[in-house]
PDB file of N, CA and C in Angstrom:
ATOM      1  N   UNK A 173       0.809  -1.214   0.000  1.00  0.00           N
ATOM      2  CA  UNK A 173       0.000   0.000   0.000  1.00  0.00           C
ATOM      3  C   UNK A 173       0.852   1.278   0.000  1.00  0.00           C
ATOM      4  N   UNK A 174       2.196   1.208   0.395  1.00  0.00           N
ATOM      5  CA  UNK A 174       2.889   2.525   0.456  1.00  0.00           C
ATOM      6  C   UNK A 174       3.996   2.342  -0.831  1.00  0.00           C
ATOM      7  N   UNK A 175       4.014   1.537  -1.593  1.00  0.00           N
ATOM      8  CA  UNK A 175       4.565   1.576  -2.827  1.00  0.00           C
ATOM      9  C   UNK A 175       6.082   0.895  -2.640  1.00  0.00           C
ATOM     10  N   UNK A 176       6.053   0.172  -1.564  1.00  0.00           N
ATOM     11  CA  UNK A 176       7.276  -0.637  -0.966  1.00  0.00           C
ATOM     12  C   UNK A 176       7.190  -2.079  -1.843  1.00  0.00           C
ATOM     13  N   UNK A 177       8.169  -2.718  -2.717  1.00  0.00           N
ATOM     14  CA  UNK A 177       8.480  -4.421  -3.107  1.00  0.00           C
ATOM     15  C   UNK A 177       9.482  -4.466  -2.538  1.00  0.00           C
ATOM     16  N   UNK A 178       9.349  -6.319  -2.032  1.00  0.00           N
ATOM     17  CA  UNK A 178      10.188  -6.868  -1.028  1.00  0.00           C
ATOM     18  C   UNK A 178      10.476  -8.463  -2.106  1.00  0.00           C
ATOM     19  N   UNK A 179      11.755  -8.576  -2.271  1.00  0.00           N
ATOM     20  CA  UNK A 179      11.515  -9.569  -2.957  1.00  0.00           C
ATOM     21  C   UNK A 179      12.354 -10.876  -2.091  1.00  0.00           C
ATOM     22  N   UNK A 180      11.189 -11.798  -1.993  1.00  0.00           N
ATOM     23  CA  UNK A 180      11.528 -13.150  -0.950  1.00  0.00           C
ATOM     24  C   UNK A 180      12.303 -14.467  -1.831  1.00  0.00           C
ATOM     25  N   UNK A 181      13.077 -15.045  -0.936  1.00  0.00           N
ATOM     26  CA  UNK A 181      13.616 -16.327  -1.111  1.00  0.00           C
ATOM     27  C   UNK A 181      12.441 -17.408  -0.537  1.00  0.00           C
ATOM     28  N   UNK A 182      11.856 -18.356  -1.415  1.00  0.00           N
ATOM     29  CA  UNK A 182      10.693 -19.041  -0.761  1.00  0.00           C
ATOM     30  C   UNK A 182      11.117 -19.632   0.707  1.00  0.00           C
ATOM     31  N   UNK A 183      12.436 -20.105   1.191  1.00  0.00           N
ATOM     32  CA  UNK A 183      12.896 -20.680   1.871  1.00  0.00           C
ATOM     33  C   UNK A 183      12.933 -19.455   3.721  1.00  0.00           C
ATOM     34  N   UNK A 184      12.886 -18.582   3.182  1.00  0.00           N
ATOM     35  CA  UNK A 184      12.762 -17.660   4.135  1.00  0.00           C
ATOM     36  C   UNK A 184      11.687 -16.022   4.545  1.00  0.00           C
ATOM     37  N   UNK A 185      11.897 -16.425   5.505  1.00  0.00           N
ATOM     38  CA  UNK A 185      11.104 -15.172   5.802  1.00  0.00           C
ATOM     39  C   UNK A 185      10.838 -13.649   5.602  1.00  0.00           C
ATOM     40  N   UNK A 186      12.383 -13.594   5.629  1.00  0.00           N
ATOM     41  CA  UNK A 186      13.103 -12.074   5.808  1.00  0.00           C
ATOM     42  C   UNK A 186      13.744 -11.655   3.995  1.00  0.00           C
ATOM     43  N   UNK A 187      13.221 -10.644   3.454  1.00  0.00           N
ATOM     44  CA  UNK A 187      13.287 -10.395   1.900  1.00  0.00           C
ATOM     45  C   UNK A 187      14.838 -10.617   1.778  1.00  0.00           C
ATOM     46  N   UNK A 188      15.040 -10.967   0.307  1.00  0.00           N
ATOM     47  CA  UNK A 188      16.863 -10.357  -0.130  1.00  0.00           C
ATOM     48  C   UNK A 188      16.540  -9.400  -0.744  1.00  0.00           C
ATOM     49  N   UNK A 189      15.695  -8.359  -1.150  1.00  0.00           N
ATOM     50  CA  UNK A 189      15.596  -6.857  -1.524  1.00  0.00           C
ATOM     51  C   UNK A 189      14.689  -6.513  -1.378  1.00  0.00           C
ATOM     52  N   UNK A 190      14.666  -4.886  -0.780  1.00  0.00           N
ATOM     53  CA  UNK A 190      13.678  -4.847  -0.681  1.00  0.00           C
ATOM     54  C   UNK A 190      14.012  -2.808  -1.144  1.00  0.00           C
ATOM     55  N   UNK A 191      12.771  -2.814  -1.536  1.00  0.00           N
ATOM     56  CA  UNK A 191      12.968  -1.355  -2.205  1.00  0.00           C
ATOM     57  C   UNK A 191      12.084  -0.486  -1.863  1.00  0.00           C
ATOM     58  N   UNK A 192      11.834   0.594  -1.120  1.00  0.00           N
ATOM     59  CA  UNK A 192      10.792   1.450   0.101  1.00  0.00           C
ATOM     60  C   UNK A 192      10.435   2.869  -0.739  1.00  0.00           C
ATOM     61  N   UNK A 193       9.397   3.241  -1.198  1.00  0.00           N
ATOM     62  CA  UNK A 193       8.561   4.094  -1.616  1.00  0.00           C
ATOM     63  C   UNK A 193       8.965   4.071  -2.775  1.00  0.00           C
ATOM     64  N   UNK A 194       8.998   2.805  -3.766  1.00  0.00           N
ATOM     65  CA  UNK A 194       9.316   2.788  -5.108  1.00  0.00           C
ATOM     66  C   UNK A 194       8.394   3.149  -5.876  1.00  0.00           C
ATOM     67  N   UNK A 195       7.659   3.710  -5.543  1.00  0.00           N
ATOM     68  CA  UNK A 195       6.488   4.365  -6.523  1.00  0.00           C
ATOM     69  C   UNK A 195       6.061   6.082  -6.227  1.00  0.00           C
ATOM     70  N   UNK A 196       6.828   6.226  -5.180  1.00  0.00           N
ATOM     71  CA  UNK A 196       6.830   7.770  -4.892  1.00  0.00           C
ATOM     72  C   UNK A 196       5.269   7.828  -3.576  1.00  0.00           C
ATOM     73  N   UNK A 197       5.530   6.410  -3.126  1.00  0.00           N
ATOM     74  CA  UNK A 197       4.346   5.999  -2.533  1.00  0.00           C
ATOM     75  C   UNK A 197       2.626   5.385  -2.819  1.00  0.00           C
ATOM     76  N   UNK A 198       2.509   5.362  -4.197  1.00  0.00           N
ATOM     77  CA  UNK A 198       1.473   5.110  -4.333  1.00  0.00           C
ATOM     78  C   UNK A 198       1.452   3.628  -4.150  1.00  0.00           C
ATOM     79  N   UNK A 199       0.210   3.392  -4.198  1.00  0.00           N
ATOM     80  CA  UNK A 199       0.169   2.218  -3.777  1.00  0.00           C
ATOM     81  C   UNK A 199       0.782   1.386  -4.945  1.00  0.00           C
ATOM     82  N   UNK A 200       0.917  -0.442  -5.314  1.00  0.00           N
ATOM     83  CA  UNK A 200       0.700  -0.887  -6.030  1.00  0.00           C
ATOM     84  C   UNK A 200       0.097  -1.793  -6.262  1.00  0.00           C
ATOM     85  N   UNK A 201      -0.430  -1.916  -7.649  1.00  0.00           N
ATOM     86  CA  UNK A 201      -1.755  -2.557  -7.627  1.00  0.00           C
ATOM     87  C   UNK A 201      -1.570  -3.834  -8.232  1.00  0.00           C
ATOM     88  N   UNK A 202      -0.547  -4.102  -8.955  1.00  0.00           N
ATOM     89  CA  UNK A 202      -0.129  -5.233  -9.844  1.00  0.00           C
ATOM     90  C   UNK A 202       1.434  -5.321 -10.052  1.00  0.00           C
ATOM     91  N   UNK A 203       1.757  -7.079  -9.850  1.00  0.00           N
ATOM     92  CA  UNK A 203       3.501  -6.591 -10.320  1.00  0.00           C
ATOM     93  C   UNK A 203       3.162  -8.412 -10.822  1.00  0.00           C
ATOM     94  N   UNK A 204       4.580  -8.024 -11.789  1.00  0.00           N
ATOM     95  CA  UNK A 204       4.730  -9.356 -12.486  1.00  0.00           C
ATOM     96  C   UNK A 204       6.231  -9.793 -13.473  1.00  0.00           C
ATOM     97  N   UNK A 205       6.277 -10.918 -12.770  1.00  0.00           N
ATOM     98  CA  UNK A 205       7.439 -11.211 -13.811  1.00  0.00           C
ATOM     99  C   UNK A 205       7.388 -11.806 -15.378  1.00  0.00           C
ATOM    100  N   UNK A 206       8.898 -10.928 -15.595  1.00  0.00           N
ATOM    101  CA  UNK A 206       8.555 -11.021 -17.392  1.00  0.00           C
ATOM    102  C   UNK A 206       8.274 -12.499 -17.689  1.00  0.00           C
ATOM    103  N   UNK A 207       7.290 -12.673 -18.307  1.00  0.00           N
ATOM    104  CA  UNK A 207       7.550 -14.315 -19.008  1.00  0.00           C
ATOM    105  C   UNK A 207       8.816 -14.795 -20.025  1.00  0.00           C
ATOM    106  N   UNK A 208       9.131 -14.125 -20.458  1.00  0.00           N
ATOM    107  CA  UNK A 208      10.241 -14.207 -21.313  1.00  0.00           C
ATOM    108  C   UNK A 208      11.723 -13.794 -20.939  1.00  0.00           C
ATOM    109  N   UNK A 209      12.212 -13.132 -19.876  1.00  0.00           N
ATOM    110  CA  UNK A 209      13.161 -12.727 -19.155  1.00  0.00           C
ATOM    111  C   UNK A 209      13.387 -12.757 -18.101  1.00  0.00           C
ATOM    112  N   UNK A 210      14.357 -14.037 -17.646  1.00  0.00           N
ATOM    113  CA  UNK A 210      14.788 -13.670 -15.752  1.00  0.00           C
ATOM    114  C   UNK A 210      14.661 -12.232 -15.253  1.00  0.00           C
ATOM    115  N   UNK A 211      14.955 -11.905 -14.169  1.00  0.00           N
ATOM    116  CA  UNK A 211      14.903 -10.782 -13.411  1.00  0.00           C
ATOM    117  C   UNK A 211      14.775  -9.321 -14.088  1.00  0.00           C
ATOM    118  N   UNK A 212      13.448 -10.042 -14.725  1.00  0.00           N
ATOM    119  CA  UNK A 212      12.704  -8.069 -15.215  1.00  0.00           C
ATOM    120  C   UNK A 212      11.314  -8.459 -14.691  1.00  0.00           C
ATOM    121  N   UNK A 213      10.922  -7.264 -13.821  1.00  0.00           N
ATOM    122  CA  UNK A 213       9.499  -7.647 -13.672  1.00  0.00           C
ATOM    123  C   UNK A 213       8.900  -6.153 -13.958  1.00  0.00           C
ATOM    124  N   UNK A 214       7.670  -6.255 -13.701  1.00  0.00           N
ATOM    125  CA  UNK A 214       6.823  -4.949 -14.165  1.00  0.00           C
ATOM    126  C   UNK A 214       6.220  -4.855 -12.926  1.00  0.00           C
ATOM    127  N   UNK A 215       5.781  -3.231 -12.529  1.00  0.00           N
ATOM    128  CA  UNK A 215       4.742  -3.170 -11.263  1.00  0.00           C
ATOM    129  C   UNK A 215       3.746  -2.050 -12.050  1.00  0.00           C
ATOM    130  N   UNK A 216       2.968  -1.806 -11.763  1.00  0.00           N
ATOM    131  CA  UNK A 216       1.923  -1.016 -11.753  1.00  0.00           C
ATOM    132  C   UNK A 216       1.255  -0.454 -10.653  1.00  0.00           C
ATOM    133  N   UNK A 217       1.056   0.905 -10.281  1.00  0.00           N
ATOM    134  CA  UNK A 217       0.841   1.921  -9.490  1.00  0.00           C
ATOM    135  C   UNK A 217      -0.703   1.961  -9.750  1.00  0.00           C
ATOM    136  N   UNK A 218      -1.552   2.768  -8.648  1.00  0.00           N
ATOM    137  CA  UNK A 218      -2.744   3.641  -8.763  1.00  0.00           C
ATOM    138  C   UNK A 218      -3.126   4.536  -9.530  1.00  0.00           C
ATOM    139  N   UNK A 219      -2.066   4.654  -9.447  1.00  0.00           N
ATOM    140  CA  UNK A 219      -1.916   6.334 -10.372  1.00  0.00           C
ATOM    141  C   UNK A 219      -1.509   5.999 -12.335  1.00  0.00           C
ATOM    142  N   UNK A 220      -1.877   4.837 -12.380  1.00  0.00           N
ATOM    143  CA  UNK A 220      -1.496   3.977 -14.185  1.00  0.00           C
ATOM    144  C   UNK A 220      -0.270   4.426 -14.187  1.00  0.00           C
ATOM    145  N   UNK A 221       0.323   4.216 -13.633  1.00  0.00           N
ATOM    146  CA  UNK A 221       2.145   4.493 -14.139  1.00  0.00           C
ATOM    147  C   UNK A 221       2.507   2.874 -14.015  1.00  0.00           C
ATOM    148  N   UNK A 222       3.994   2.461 -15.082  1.00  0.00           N
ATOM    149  CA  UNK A 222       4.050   1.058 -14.975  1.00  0.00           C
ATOM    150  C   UNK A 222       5.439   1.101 -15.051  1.00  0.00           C
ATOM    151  N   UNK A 223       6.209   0.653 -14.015  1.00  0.00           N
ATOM    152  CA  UNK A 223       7.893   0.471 -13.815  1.00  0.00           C
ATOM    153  C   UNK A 223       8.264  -0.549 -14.204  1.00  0.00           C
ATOM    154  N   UNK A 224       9.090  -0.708 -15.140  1.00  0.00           N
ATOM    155  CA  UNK A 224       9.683  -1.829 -15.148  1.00  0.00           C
ATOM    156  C   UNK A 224      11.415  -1.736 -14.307  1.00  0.00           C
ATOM    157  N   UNK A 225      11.458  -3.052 -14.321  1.00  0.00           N
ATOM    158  CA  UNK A 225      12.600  -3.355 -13.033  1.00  0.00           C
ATOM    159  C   UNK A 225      13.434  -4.114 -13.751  1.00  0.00           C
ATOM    160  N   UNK A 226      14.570  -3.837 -14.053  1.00  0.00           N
ATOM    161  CA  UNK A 226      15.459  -5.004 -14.666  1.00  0.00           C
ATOM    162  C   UNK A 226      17.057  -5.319 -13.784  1.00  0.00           C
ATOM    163  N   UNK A 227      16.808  -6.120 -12.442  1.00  0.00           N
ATOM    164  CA  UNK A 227      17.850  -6.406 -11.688  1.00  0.00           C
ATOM    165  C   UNK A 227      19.473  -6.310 -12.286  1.00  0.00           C
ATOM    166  N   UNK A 228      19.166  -7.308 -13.781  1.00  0.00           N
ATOM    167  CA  UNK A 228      20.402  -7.065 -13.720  1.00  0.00           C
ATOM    168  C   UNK A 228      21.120  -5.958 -14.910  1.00  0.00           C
ATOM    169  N   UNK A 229      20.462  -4.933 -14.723  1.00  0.00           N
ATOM    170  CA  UNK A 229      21.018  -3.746 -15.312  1.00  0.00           C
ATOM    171  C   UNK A 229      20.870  -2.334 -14.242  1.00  0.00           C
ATOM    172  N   UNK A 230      20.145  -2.823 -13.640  1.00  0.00           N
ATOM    173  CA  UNK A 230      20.062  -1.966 -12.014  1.00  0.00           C
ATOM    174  C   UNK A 230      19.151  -2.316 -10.912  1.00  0.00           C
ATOM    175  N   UNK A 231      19.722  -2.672  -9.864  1.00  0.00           N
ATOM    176  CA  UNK A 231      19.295  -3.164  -8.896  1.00  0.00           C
ATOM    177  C   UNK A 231      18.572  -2.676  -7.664  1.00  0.00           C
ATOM    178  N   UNK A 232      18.673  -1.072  -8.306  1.00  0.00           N
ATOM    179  CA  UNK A 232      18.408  -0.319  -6.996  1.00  0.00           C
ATOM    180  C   UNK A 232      17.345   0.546  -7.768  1.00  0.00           C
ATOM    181  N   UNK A 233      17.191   0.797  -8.835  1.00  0.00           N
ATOM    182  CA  UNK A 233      15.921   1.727  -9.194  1.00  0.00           C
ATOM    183  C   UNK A 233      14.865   0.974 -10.492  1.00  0.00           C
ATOM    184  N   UNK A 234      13.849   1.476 -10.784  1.00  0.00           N
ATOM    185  CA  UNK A 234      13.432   0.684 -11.957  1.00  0.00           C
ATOM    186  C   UNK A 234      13.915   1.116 -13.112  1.00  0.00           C
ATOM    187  N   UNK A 235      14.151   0.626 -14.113  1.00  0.00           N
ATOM    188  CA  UNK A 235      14.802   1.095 -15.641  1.00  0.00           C
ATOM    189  C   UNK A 235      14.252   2.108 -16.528  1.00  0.00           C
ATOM    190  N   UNK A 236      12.826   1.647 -16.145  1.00  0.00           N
ATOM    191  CA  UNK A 236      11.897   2.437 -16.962  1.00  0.00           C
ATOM    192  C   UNK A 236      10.593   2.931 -16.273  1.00  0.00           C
ATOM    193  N   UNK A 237       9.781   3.955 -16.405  1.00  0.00           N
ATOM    194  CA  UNK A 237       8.454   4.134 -16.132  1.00  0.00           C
ATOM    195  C   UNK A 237       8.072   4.675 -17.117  1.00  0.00           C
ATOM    196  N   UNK A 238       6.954   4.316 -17.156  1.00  0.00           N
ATOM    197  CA  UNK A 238       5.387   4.354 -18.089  1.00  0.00           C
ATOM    198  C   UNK A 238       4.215   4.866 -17.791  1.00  0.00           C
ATOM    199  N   UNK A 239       3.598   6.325 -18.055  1.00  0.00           N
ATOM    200  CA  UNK A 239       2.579   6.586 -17.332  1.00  0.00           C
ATOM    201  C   UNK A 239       1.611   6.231 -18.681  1.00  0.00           C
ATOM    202  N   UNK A 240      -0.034   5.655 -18.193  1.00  0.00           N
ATOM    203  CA  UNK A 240      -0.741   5.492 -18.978  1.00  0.00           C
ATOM    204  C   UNK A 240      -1.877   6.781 -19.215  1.00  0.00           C
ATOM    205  N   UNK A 241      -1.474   7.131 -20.233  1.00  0.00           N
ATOM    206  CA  UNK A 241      -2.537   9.076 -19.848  1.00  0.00           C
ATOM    207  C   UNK A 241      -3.595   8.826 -19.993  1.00  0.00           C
ATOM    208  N   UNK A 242      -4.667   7.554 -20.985  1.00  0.00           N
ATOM    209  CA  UNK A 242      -5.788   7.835 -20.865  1.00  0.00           C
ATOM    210  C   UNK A 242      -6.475   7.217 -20.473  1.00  0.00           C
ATOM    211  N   UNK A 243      -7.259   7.037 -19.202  1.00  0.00           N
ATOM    212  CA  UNK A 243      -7.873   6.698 -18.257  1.00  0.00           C
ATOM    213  C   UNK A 243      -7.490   5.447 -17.056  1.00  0.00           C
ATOM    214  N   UNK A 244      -7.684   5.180 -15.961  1.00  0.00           N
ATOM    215  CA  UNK A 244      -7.514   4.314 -15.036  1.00  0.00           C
ATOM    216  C   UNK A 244      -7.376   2.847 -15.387  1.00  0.00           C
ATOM    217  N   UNK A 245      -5.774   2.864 -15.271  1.00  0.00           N
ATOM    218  CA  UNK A 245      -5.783   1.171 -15.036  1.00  0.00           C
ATOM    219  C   UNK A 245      -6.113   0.399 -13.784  1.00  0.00           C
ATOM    220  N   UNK A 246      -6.667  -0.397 -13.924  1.00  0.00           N
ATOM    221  CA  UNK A 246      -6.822  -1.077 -12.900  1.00  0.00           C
ATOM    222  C   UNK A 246      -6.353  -2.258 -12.330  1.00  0.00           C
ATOM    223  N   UNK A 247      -5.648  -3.022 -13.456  1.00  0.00           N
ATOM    224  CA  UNK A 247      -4.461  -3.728 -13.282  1.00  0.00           C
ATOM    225  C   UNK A 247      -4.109  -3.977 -14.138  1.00  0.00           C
ATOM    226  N   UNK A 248      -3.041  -5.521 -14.685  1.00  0.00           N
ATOM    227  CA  UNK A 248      -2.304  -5.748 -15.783  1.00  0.00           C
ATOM    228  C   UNK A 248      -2.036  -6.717 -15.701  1.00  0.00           C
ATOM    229  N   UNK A 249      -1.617  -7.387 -16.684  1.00  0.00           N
ATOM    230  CA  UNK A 249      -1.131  -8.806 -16.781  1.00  0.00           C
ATOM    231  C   UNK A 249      -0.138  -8.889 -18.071  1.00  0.00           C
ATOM    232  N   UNK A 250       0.921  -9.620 -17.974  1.00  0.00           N
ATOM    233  CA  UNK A 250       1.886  -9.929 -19.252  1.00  0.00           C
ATOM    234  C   UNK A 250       1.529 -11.290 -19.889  1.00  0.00           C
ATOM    235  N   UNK A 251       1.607 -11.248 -21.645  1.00  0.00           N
ATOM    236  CA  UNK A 251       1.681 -12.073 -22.449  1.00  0.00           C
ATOM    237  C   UNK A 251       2.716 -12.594 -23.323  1.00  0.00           C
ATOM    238  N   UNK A 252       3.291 -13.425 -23.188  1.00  0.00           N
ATOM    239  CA  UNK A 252       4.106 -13.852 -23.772  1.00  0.00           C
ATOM    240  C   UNK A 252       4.423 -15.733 -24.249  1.00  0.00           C
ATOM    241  N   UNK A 253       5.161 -16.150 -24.404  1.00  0.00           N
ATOM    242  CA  UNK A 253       5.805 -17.599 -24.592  1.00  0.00           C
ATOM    243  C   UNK A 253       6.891 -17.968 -24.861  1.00  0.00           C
ATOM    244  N   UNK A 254       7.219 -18.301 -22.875  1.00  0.00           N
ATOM    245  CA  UNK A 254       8.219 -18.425 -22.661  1.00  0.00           C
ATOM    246  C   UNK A 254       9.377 -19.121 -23.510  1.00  0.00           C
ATOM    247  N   UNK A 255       8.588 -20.333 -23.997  1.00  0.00           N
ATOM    248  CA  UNK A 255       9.483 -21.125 -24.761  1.00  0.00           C
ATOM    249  C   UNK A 255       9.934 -21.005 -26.109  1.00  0.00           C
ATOM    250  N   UNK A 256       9.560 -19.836 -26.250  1.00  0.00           N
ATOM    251  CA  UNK A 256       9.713 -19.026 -27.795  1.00  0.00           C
ATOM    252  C   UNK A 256      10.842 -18.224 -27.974  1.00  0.00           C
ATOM    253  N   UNK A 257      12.213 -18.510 -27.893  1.00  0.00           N
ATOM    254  CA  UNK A 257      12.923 -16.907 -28.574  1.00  0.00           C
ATOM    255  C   UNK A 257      12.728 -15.767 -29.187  1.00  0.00           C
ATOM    256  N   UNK A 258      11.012 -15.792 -29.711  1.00  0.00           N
ATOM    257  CA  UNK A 258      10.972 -14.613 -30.511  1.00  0.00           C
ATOM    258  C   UNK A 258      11.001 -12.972 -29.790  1.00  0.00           C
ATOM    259  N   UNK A 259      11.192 -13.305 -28.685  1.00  0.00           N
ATOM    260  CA  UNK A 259      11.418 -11.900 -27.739  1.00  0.00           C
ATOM    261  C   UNK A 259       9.987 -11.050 -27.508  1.00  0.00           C
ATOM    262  N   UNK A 260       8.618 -11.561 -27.886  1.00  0.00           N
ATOM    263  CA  UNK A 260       7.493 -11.002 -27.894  1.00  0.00           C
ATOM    264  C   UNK A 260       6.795 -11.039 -26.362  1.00  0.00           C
ATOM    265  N   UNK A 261       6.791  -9.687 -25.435  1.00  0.00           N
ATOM    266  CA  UNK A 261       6.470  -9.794 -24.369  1.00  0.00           C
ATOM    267  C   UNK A 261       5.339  -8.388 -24.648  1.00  0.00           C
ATOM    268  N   UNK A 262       4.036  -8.997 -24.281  1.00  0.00           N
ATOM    269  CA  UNK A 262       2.776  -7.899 -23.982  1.00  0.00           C
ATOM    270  C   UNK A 262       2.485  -7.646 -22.646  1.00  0.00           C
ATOM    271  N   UNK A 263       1.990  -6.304 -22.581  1.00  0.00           N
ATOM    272  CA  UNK A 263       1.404  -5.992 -21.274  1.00  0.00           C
ATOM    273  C   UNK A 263       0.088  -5.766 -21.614  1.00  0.00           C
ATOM    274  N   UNK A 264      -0.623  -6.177 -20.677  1.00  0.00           N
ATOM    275  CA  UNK A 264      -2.490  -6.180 -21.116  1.00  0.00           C
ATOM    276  C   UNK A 264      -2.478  -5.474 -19.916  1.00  0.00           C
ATOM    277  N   UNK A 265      -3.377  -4.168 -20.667  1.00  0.00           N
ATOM    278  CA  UNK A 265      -3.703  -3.534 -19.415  1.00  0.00           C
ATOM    279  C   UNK A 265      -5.181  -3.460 -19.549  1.00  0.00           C
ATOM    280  N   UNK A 266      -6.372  -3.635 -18.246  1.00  0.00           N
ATOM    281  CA  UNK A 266      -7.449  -3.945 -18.007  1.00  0.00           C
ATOM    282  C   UNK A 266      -7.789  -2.199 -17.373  1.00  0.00           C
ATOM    283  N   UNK A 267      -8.357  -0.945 -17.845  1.00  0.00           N
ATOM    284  CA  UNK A 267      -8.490   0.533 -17.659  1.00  0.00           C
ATOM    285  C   UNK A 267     -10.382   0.288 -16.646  1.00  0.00           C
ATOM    286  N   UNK A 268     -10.738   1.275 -15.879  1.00  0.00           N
ATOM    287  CA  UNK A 268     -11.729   1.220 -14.752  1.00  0.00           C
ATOM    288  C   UNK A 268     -13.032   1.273 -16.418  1.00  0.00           C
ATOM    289  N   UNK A 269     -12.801   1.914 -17.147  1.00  0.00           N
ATOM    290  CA  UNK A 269     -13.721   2.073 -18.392  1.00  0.00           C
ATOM    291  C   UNK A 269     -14.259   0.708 -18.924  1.00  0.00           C
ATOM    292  N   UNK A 270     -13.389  -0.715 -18.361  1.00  0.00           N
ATOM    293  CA  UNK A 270     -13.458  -1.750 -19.293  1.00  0.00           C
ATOM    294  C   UNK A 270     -12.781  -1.647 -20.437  1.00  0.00           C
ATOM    295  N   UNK A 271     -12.349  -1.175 -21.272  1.00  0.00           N
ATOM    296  CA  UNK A 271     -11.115  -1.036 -21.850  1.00  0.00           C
ATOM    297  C   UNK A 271     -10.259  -1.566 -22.128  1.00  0.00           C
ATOM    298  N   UNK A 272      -9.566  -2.395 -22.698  1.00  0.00           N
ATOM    299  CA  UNK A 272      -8.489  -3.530 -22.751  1.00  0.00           C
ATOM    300  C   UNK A 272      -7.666  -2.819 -23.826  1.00  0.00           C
ATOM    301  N   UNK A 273      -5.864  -2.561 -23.297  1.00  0.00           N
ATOM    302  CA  UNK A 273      -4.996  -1.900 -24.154  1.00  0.00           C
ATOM    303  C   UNK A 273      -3.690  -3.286 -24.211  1.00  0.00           C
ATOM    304  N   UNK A 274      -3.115  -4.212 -25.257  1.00  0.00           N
ATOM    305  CA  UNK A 274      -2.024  -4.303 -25.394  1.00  0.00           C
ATOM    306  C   UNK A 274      -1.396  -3.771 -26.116  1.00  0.00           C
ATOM    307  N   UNK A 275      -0.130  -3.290 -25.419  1.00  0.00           N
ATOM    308  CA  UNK A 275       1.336  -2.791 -25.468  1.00  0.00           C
ATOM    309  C   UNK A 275       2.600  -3.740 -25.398  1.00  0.00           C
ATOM    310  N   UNK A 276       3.046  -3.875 -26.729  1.00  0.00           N
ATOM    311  CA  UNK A 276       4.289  -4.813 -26.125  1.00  0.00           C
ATOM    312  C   UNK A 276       5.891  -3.947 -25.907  1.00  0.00           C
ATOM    313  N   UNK A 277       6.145  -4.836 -25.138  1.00  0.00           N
ATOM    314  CA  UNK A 277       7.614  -4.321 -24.400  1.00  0.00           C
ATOM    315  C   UNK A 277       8.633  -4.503 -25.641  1.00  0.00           C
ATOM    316  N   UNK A 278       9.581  -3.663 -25.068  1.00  0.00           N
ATOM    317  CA  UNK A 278      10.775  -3.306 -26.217  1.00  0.00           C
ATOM    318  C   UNK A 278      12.052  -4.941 -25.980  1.00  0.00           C
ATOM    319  N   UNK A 279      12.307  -4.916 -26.938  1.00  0.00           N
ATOM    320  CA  UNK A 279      12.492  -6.358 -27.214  1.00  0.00           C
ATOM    321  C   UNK A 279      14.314  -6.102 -26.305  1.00  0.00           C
ATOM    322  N   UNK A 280      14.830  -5.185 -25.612  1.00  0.00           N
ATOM    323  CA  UNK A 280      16.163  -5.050 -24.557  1.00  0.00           C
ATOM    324  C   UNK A 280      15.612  -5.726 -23.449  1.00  0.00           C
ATOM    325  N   UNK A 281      13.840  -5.517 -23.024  1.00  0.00           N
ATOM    326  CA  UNK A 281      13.213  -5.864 -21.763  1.00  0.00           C
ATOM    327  C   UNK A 281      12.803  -7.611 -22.067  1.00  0.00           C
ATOM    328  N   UNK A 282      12.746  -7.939 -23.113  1.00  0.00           N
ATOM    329  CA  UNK A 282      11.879  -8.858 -23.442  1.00  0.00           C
ATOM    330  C   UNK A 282      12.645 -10.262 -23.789  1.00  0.00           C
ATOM    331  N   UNK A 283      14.011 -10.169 -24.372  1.00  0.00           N
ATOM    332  CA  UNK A 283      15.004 -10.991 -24.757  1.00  0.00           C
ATOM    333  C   UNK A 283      15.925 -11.795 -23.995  1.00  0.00           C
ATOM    334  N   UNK A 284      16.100 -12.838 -24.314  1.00  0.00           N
ATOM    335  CA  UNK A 284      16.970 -13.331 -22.953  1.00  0.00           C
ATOM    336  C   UNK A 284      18.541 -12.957 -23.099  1.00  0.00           C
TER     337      UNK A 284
END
């Protein structure tokens, strides 16, 4: 709710990262890992803004943000196949209008 990800080892309790008002506080409403790429995940805010996170090109901030200008997302989900090299990773975003927008990710985020 305060825009804090904590990312856990299943084996334990206590996070190995954890990153505190990564959204400038808003809440978040959706996060997800890339289907097509180890350690990139996406989060999504209240406010339709969408960070992507790519650990191993920086570990401490997100790479990218995305604000969505026209109207309320309400969450998101990624499309892709995994077992595919073709580097094709979508974000489906679900807007308060009913609305359904895919956007696919730039193939640096999307590639293994």
């Amino acid at each position: 709710s305060d825009g804090s990800i904590r990312l856990h080892q299943m084996t334990s309790e206590y996070p190995l990262m954890q990153w505190n008002d990564s959204t400038n506080g808003q809440p978040i409403t959706a996060l997800q890992w890339a289907l097509t790429r180890p350690a990139v995940f996406f989060a999504l805010d209240a406010s339709s803004n969408i960070y992507i996170w790519d650990l191993l090109e920086n570990d401490l901030l997100p790479v990218a943000k995305q604000t969505i200008p026209s109207g309320k997302v309400v969450t998101m989900t990624l499309l892709g196949e995994p077992e595919k090299s073709n580097g094709l990773l979508g974000i489906v975003l679900a807007k308060e209008s009913g609305q359904i927008d895919i956007q696919y990710v730039k193939k640096k985020w999307a590639l293994l």
